[in-house]
Short mmCIF file of C-alpha atoms in Angstrom, two decimals:
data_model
loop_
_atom_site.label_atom_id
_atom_site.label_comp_id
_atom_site.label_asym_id
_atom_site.label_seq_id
_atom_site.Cartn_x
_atom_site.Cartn_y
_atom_site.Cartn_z
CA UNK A 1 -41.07 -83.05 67.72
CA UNK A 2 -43.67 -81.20 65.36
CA UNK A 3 -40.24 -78.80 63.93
CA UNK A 4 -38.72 -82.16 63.04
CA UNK A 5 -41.41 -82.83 60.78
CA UNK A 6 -42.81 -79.57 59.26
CA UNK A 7 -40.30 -78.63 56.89
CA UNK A 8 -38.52 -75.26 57.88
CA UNK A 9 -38.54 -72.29 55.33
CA UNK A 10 -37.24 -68.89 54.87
CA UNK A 11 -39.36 -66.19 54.17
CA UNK A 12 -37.58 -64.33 50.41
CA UNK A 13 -38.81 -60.87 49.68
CA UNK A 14 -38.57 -59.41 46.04
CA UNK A 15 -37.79 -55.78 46.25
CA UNK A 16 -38.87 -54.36 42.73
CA UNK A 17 -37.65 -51.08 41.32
CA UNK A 18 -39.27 -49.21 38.74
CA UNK A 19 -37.40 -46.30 37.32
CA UNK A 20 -38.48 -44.00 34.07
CA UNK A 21 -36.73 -42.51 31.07
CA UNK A 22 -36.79 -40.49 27.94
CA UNK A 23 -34.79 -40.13 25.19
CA UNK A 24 -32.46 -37.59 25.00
CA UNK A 25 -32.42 -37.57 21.44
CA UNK A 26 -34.34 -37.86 18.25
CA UNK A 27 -37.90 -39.22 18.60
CA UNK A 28 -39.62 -39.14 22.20
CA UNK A 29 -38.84 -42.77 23.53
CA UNK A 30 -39.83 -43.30 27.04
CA UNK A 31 -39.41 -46.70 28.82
CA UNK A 32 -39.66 -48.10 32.66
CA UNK A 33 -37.05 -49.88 33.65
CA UNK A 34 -37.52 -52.63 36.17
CA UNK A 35 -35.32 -54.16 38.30
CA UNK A 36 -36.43 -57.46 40.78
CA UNK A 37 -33.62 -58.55 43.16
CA UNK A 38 -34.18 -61.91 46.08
CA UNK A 39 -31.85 -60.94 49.27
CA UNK A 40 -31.86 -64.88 50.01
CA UNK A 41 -31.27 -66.77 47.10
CA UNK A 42 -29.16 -63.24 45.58
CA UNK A 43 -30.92 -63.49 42.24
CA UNK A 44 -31.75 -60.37 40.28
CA UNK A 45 -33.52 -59.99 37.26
CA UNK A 46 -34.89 -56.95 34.98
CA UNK A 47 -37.41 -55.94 32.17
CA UNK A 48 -38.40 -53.06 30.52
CA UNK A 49 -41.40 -51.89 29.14
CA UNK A 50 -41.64 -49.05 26.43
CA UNK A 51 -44.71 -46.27 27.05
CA UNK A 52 -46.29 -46.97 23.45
CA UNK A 53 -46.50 -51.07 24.31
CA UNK A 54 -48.35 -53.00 26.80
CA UNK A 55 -45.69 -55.81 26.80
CA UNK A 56 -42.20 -56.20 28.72
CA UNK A 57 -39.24 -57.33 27.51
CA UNK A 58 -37.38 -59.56 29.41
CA UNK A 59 -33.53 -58.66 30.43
CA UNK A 60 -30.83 -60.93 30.97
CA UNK A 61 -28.55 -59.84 33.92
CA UNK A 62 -24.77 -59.63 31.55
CA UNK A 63 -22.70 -57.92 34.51
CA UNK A 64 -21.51 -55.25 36.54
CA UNK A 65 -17.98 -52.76 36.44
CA UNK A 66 -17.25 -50.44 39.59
CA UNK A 67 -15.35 -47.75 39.05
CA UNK A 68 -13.71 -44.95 41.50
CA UNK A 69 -15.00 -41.69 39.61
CA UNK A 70 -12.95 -39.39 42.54
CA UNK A 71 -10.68 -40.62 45.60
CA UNK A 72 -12.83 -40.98 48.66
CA UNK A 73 -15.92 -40.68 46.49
CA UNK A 74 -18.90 -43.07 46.02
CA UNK A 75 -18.45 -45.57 43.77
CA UNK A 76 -20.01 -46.01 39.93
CA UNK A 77 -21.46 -48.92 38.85
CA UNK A 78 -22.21 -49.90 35.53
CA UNK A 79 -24.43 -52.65 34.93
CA UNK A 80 -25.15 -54.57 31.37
CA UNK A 81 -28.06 -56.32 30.64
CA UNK A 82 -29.06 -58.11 27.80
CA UNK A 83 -32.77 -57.87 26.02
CA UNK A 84 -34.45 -60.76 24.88
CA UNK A 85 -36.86 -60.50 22.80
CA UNK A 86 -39.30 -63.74 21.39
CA UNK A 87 -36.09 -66.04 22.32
CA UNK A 88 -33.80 -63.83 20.27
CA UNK A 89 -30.59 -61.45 21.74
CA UNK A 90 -31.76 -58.17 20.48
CA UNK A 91 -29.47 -55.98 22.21
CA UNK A 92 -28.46 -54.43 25.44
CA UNK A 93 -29.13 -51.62 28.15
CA UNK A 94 -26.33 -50.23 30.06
CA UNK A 95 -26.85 -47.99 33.11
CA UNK A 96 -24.17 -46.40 35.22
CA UNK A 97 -25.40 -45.76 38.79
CA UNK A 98 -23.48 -43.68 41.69
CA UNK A 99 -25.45 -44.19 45.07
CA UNK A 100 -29.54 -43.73 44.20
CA UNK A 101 -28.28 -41.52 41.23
CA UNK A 102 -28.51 -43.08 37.77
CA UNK A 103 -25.35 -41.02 36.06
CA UNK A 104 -26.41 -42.81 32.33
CA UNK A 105 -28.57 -45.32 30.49
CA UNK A 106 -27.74 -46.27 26.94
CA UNK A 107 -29.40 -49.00 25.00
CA UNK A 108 -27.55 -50.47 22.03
CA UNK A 109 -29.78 -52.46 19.35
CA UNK A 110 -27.60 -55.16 18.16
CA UNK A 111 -29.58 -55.83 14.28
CA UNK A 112 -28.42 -51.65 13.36
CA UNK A 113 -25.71 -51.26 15.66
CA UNK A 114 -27.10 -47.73 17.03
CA UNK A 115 -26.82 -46.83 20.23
CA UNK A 116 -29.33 -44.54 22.17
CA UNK A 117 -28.97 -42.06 25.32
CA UNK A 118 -31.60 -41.74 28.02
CA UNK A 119 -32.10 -39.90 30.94
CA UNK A 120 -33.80 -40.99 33.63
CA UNK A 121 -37.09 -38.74 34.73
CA UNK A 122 -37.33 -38.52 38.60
CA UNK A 123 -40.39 -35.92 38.44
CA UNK A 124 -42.22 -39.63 36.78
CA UNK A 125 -44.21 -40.67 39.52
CA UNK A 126 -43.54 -44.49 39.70
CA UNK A 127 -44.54 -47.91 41.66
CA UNK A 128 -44.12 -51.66 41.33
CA UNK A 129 -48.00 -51.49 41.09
CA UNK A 130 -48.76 -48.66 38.37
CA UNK A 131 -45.28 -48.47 36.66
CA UNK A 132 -44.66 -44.98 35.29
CA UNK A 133 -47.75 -43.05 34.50
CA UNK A 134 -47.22 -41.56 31.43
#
């Protein structure tokens, strides 16, 4: 009788990944990169935070490409999202991902048109609580 009145609910878990990455060109330009995903409700979401700012920009999930790099091999994925910036579309980040490996990440600013390369640094040491210590 009591399960028939206390409403029933599922436990959701955010898993949060924090990568970092530097420029590969140009000035020094390092960013985390954050991405939030919900197993039950299958809602992901992303932000990124440059090294020189204490606020994150919000990304807007745009899509994601698979593509067979070699027969039998793992997949890559490429997945766009979209910055937005004080309610404005300011560009986009696109990182291609092959397993755990992140193969690129490119962020295009829409107002110039330019279009930057980053690598991502695994010897950052990184959490969802401290971000990348730079």
């Amino acid at each position: 009788m009591l399960l028939l009145v206390l409403p029933l609910t599922a436990r959701s878990e955010v898993t949060t990944q924090v990568s970092c990455f530097r420029s590969l060109e140009g000035k020094n330009i390092n960013f985390e990169f954050r991405t939030y995903y919900d197993s039950i409700t299958q809602w992901s979401g992303a932000g990124v935070r440059y090294s020189k700012s204490k606020k994150a920009i919000p990304l807007v999930y745009r899509n994601t490409e698979e593509e067979v790099m070699t027969e039998g091999g793992p997949y890559q994925f490429t997945t766009t999202w979209v910055e937005v910036s004080d309610g404005v579309v300011t560009g986009e980040y696109e990182r291609a991902t092959q397993g755990a490996r992140v193969n690129s990440m490119y962020y295009t600013n829409y107002k110039s048109g330019k279009r930057y390369s980053f690598d991502q640094d695994i010897s950052m040491e990184a959490s969802p609580e401290t971000g990348c210590q730079w």
